[in-house]
Coordinates of C-alpha atoms and ligand atoms in Angstrom, one line a residue:
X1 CA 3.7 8.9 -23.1
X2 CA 2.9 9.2 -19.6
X3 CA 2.4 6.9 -17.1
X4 CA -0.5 6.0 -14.6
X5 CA 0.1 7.5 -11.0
X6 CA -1.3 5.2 -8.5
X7 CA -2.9 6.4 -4.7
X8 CA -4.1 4.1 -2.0
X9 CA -6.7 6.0 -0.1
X10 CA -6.5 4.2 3.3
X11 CA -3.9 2.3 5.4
X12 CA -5.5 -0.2 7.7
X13 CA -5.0 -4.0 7.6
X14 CA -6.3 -4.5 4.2
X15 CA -5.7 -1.0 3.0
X16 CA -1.5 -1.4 3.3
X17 CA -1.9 -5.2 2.5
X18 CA -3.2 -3.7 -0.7
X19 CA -0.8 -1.1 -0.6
X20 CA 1.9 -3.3 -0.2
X21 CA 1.3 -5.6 -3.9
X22 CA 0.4 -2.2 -6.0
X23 CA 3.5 -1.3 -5.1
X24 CA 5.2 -4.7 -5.5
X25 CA 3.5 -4.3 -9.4
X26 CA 4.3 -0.7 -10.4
X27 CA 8.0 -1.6 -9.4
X28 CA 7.6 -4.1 -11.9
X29 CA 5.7 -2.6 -14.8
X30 CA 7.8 1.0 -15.3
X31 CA 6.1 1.2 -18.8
X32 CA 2.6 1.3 -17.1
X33 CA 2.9 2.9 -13.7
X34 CA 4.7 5.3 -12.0
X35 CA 6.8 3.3 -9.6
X36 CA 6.1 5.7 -6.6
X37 CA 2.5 4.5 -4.9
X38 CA 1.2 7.1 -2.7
X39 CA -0.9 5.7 0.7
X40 CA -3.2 8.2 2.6
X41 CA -3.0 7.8 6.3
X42 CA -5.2 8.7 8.9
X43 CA -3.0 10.3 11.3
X44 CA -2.1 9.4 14.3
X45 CA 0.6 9.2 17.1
X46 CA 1.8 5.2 17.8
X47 CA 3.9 3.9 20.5
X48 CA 6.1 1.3 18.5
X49 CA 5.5 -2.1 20.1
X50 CA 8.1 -3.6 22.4
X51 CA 7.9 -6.6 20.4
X52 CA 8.4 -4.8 17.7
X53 CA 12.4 -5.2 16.0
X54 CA 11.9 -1.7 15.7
X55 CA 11.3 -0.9 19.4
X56 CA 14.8 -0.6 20.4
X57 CA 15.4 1.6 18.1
X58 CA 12.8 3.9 18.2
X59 CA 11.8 4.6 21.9
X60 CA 9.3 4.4 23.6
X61 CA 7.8 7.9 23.2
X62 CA 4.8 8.2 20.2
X63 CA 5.5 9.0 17.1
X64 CA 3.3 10.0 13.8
X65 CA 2.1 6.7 12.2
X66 CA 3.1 8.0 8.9
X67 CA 6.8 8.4 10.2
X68 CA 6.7 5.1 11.6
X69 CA 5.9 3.5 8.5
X70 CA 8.1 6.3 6.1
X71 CA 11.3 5.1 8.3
X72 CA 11.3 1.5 9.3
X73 CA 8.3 0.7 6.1
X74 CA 6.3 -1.1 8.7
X75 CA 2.8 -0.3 9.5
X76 CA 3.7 -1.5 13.4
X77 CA -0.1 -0.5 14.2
X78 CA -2.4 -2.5 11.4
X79 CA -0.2 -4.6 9.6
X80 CA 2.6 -5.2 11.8
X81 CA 5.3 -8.0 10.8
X82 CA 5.0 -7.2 7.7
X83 CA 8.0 -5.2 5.5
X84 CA 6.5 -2.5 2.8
X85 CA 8.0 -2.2 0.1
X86 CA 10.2 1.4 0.2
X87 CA 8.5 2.8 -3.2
X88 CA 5.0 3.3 -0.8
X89 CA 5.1 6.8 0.6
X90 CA 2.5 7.3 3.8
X91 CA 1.3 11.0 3.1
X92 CA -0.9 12.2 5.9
X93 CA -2.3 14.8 3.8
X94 CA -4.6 13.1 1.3
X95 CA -5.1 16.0 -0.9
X96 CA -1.7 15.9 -1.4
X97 CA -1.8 12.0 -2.0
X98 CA -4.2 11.9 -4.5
X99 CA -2.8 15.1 -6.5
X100 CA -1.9 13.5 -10.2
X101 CA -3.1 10.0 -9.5
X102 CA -5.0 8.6 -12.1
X103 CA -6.0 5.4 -10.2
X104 CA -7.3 5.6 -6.9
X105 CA -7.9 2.7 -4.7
X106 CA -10.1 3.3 -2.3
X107 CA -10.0 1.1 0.5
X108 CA -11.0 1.6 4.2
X109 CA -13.9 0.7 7.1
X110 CA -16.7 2.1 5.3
X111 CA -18.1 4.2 8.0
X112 CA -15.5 7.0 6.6
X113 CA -15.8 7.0 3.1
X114 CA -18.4 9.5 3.4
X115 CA -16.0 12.2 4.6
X116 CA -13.1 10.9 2.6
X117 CA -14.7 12.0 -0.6
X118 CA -15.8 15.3 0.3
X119 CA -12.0 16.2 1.5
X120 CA -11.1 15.1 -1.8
X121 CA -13.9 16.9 -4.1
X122 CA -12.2 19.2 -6.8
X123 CA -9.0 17.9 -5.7
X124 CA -9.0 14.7 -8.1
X125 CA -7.7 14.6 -11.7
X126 CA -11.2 14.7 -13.8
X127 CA -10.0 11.3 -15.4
X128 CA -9.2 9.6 -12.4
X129 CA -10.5 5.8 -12.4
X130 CA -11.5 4.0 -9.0
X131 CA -11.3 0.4 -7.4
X132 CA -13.2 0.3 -4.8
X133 CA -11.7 -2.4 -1.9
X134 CA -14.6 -1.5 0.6
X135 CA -16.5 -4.1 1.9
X136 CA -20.3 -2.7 3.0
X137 CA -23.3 -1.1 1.6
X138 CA -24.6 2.7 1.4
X139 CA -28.2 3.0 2.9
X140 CA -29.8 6.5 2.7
X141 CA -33.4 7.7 2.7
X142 CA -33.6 7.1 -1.0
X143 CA -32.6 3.2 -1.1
X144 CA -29.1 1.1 -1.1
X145 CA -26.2 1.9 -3.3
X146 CA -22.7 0.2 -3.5
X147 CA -19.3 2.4 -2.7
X148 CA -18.5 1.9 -6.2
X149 CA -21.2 3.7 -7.5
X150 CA -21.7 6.2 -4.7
X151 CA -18.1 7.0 -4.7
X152 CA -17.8 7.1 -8.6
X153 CA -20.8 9.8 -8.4
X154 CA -20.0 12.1 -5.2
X155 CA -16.4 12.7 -7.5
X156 CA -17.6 11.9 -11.1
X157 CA -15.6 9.0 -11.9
X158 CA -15.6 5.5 -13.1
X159 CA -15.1 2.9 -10.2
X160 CA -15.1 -0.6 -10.3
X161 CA -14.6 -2.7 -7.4
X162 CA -12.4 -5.7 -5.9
X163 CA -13.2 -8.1 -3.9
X164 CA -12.6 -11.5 -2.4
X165 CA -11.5 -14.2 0.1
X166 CA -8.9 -12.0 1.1
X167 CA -8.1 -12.0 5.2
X168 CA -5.5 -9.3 4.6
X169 CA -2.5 -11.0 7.0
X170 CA -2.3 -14.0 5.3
X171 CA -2.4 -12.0 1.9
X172 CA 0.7 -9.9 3.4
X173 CA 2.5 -13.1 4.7
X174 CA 2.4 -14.0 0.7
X175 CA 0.1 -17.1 1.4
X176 CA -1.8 -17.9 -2.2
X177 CA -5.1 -16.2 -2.4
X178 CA -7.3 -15.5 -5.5
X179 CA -9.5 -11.8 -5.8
X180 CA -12.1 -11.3 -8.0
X181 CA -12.0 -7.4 -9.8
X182 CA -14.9 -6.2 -11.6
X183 CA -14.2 -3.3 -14.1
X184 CA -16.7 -2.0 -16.5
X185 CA -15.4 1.0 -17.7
X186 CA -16.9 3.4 -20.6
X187 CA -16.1 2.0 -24.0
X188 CA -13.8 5.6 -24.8
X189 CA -11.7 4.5 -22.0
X190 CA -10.4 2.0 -23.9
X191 CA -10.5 3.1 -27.4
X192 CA -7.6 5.6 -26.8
X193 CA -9.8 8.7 -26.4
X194 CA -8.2 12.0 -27.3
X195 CA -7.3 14.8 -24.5
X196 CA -10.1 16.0 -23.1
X197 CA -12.2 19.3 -25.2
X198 CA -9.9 18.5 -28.2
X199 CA -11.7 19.1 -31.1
X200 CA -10.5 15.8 -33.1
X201 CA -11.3 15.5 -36.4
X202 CA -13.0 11.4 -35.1
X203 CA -14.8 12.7 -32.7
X204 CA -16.2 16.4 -33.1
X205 CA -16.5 18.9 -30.8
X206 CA -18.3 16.7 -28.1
X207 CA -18.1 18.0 -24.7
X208 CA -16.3 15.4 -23.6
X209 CA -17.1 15.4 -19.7
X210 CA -20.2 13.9 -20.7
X211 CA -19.5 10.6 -21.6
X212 CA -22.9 8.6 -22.0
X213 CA -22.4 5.6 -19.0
X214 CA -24.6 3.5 -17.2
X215 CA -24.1 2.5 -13.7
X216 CA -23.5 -1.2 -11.9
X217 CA -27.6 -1.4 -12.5
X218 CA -27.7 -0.8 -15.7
X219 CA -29.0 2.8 -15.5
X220 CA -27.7 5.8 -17.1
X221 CA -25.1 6.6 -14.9
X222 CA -25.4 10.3 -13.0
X223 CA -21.5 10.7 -13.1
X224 CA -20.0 13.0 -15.7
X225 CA -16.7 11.5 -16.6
X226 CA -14.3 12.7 -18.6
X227 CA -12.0 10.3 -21.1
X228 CA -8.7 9.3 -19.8
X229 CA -6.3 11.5 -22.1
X230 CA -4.7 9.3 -25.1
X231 CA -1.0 9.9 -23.6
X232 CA -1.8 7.2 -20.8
X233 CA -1.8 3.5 -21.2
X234 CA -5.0 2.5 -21.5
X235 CA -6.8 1.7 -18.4
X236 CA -8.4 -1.5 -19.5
X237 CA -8.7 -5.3 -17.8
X238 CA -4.7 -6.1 -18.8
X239 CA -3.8 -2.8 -17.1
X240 CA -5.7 -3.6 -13.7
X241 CA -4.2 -7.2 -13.5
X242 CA -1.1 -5.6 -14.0
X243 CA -1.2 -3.4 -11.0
X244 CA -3.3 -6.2 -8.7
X245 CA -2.2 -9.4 -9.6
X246 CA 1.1 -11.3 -7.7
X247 CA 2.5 -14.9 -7.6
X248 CA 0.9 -15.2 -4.3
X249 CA -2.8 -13.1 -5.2
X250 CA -4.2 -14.5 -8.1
X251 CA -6.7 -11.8 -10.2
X252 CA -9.9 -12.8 -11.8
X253 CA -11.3 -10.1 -13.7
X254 CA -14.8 -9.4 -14.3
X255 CA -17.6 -6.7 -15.5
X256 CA -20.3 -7.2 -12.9
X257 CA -20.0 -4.7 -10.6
X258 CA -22.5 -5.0 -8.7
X259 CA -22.7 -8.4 -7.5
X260 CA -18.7 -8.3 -6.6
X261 CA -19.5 -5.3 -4.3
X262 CA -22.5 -6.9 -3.1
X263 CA -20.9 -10.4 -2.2
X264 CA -17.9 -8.6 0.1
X265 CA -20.6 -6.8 2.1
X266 CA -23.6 -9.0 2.7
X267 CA -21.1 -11.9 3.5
X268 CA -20.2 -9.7 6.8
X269 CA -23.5 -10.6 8.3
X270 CA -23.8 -14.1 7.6
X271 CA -19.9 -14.3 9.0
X272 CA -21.7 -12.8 12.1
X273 CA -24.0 -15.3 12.2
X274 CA -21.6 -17.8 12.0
X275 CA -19.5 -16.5 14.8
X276 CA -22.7 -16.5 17.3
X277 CA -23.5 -20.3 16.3
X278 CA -19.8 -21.3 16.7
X279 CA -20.1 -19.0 20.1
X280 CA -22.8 -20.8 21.4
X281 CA -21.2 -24.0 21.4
X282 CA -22.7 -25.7 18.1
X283 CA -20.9 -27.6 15.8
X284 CA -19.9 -27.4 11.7
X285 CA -23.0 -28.5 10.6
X286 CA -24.9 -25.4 12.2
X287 CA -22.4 -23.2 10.8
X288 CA -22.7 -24.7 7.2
X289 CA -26.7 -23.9 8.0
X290 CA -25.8 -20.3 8.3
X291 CA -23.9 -20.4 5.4
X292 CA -26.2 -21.9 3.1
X293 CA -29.2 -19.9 4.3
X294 CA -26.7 -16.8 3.8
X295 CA -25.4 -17.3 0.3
X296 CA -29.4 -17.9 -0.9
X297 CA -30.5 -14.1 1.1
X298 CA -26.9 -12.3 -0.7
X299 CA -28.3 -14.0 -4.6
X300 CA -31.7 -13.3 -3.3
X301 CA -31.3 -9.3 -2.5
X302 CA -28.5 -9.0 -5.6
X303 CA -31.8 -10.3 -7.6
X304 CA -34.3 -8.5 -6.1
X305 CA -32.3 -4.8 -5.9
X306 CA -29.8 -4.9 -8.5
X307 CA -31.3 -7.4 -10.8
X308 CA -30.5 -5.7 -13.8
X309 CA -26.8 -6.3 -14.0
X310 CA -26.2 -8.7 -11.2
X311 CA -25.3 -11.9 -12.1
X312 CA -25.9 -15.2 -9.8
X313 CA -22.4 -16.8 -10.6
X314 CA -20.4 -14.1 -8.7
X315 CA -22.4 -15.1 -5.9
X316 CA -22.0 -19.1 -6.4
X317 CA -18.8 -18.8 -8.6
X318 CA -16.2 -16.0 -7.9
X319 CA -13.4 -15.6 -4.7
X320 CA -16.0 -12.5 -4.4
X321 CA -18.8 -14.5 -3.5
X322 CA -19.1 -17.9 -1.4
X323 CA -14.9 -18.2 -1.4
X324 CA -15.3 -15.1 0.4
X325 CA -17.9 -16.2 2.6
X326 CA -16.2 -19.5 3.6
X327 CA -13.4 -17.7 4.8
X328 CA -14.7 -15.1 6.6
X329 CA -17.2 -17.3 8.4
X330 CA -13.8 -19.2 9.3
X331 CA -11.2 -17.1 11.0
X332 CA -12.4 -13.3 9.7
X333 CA -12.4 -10.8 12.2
X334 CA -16.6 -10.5 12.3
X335 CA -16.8 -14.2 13.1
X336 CA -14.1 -14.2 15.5
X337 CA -15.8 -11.0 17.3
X338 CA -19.7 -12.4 16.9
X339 CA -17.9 -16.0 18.3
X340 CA -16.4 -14.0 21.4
X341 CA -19.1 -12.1 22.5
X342 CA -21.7 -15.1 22.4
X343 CA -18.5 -17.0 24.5
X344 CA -18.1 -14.3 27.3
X345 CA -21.5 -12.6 27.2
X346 CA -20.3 -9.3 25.8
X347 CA -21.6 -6.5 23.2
X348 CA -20.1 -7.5 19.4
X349 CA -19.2 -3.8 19.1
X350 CA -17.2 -4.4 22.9
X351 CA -15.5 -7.1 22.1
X352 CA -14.3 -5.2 18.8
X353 CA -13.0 -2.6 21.3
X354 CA -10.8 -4.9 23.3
X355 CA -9.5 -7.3 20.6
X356 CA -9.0 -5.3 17.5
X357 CA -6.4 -2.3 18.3
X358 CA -8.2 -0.2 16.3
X359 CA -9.7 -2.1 13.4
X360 CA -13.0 -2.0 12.2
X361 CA -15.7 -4.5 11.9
X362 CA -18.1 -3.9 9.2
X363 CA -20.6 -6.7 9.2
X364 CA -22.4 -4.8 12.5
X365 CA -22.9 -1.6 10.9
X366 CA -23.7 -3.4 7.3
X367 CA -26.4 -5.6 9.6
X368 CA -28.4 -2.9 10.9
X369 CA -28.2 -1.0 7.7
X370 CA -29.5 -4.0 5.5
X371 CA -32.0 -4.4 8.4
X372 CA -33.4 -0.4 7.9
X373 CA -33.5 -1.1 4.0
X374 CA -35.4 -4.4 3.8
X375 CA -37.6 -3.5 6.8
X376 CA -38.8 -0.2 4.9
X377 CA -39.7 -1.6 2.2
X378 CA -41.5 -4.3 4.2
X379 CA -39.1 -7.1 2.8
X380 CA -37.7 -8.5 6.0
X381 CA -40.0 -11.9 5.7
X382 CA -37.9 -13.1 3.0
X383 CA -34.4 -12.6 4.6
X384 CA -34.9 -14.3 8.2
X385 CA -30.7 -14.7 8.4
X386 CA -30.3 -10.6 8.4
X387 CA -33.3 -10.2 10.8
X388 CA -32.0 -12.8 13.0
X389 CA -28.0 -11.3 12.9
X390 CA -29.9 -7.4 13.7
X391 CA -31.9 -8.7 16.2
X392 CA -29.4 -10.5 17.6
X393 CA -27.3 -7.3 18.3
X394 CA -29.8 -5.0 19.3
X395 CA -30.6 -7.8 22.4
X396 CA -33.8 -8.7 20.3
X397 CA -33.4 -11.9 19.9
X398 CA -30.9 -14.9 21.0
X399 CA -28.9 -17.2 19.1
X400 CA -31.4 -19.7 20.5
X401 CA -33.8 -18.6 17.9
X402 CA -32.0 -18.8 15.1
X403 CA -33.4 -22.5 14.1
X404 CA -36.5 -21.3 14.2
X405 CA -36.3 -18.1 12.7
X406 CA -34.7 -19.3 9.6
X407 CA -36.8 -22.2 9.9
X408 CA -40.3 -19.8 8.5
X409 CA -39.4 -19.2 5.1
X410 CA -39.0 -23.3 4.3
X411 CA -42.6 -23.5 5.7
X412 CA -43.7 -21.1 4.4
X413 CA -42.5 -22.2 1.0
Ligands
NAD1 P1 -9.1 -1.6 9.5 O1 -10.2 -2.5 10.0 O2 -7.7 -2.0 9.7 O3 -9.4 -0.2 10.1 C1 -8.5 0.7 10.5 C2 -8.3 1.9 9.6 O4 -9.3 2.9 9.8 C3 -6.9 2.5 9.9 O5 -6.3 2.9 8.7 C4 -7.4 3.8 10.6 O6 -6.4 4.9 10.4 C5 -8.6 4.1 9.9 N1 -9.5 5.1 10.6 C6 -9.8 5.1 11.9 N2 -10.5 6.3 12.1 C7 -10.6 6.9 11.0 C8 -11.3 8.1 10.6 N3 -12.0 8.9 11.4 N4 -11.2 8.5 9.3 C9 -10.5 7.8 8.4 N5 -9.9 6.6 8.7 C10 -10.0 6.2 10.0 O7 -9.3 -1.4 7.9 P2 -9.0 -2.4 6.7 O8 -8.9 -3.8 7.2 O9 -8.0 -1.8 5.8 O10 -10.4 -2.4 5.9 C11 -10.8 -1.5 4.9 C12 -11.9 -2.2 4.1 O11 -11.3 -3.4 3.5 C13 -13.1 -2.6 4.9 O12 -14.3 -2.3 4.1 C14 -12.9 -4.1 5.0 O13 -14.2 -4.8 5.0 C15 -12.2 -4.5 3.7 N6 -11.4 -5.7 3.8 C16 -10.7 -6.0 4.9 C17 -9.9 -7.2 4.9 C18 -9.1 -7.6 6.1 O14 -8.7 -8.8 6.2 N7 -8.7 -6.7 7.0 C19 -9.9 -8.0 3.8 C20 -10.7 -7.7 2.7 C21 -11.4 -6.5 2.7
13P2 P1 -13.4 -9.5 8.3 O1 -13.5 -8.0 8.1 O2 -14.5 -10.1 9.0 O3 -12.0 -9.8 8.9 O4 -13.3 -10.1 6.8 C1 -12.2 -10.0 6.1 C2 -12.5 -10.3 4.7 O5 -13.2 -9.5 4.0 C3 -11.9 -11.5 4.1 O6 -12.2 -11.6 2.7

């Protein structure tokens, strides 16, 4: 039979963390994977650090990332330290990095997802299946939608999502972690569905791309996905933990969707908020305020805008959900950012700029976007810890206010 080809669309700090233990995995399991994991790179020309043990070697003249990491299997720019393993190929071209992959990991700063899918439009195997590793929220004019979903129906395929308390450098370092993965595939996947427009005698002469589905809300599903042919492994829970799970990154897998995708993004702007109180000076108990306030506005919105599916437990029980906020409202990059700019007066997005190299926030962005969402549908009352974080960006409001702000809703109550 054949075997599953594996693609990592995106190479940043999490994206060859994650790169770096599929590849680890598909090394391991030959019968399942194809040990070769493509990663698609962005581009780009990269001095190699003098620090680097690399440096001597290579000059001091740029080079294309993708060389860089191709040669000395070291992304020196967002994971640097850090040895990949040599079956992870950087491919620049991510047409050609996706071509015969039948599980694609999508995983970078959400802000270009959006153009990642259309480059890769037609160019996908109709069977493909996603993991989504994004942390944010899509906001449009007609309401909120997870990657997973929006991703799954811009190409037509199935994606779940994975997601946890997962700072990507200690992951890489091999320090113990756990990750929550939430796969709910179509019930053909799994029952060994025949090649696609075969006419078998158990099935008839269905069209096949059609696949009845519903969607992390519970609603038929807009994709058209087509049945992973019967020559592949199946692509079930066992198969995922497979590819995903490591001594050192322990898997729990689950079928909610929704509430796994929702926990890594909303978790961004209560980390924010935690940065600002930590910034101003105050002390744990402030910041375990935040927290608490946060983790009831993240169940409260899952309720209230994905209620169908969503389940409070990933919120109060999974690595997705408050393991995921401790630790990024500990040493993640948005609370280190938020905690910096409050210190030395500065713009979150400026002090992203200076301290980052190139890596991307996503609790701003996520921030203003929940902010446009809730205050069009006149909801903002009921989540006082977003509308303090926006208008704390946007120079509304001061960290000051945040007691007080928060404060309403328990007197209201
Ligand atoms: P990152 O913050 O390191 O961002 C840098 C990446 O963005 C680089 O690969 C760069 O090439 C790419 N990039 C820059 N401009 C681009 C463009 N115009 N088009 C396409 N790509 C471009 O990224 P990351 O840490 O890998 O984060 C990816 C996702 O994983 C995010 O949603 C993040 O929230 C999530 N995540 C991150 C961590 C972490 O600790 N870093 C942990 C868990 C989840
Ligand atoms: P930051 O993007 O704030 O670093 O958060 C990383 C993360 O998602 C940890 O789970």
């Amino acid at each position: 039979g054949k075997k599953h080809k594996v693609t990592v669309v995106g190479s940043g700090n999490w994206g060859s963390t994650i790169s770096k233990i599929v590849a680890e995995n598909t090394k391991l399991y030959k019968d399942l994977f194809e040990p070769e994991v493509q990663m698609w790179v962005f581009e780009e020309d990269v001095v190699i650090p003098s620090d680097s043990k690399h440096a001597a070697t290579a000059g001091s003249s740029p080079q294309k990332l993708t060389k860089i990491i191709n040669q000395y299997h070291e992304n020196v720019k967002y994971l640097p330290g850090i040895t990949l393993p040599d079956n992870l190929i950087a491919n620049p071209s991510i047409v050609d990095a996706v071509k015969d992959s039948t599980i694609l990991i999508f995983n970078l700063p959400h802000q270009f997802i959006r153009n990642a899918c259309k480059q890769l439009k037609g160019e996908i195997l109709p069977f493909a299946r996603g993991i989504s590793c994004i942390k944010g929220v899509n906001v449009s004019a007609d309401g909120v939608s997870l990657f997973s979903e929006w991703i799954g129906e811009d190409l037509d395929i199935y994606v779940g999502a994975l997601s946890g308390a997962n700072i990507a450098n200690e992951i890489a370092a091999e320090k113990w972690s756990e990750t929550t993965i939430a796969y709910d595939p179509p019930t053909m996947d799994n029952s060994r569905a025949p090649t696609p427009r075969s006419t078998s005698p158990s099935i008839g002469a269905v069209d096949l791309a059609e696949i009845p589905h519903k969607d992390a809300r519970g609603r038929a599903s807009k994709s058209k996905l087509t049945p992973i042919p019967a020559e592949y492994p199946p692509l079930d829970h066992g198969c995922l933990r497979k590819l995903f799970h490591r001594p050192y990154f322990h898997v729990q897998m689950v079928s909610d969707v929704a509430g796994v995708s929702l926990g890594g993004a909303l978790k961004n702007v209560v980390a924010l908020a935690a940065g600002f109180v930590e910034g101003r000076g105050w002390g744990d108990n402030a910041k375990a305020a935040v927290m608490r306030i946060g983790l009831m506005e993240m169940v409260r919105f899952g309720k209230e805008f994905f209620g169908e599916t969503v389940q409070t437990g990933t919120f109060t029980e999974t690595s997705a959900g408050v393991a995921d906020l401790i630790t990024s409202s500990s040493g993640g990059r948005n609370f280190r950012c938020a905690k910096k700019a409050i210190e030395k007066g500065l713009s979150v997005s400026e002090v992203e700029k200076q301290e980052l190299n190139g890596q991307k926030l996503q609790g701003t962005l996520t921030a203003f976007e929940v902010h446009s969402f809730l205050s069009t549908r006149n909801r903002l009352r009921d989540y006082p810890l977003f509308t303090a974080v926006n208008d704390i960006l946007v120079g509304k409001a001061q960290v000051d206010d945040i007691p007080s702000l928060v404060s309403k809703l328990d007197q209201d109550e």
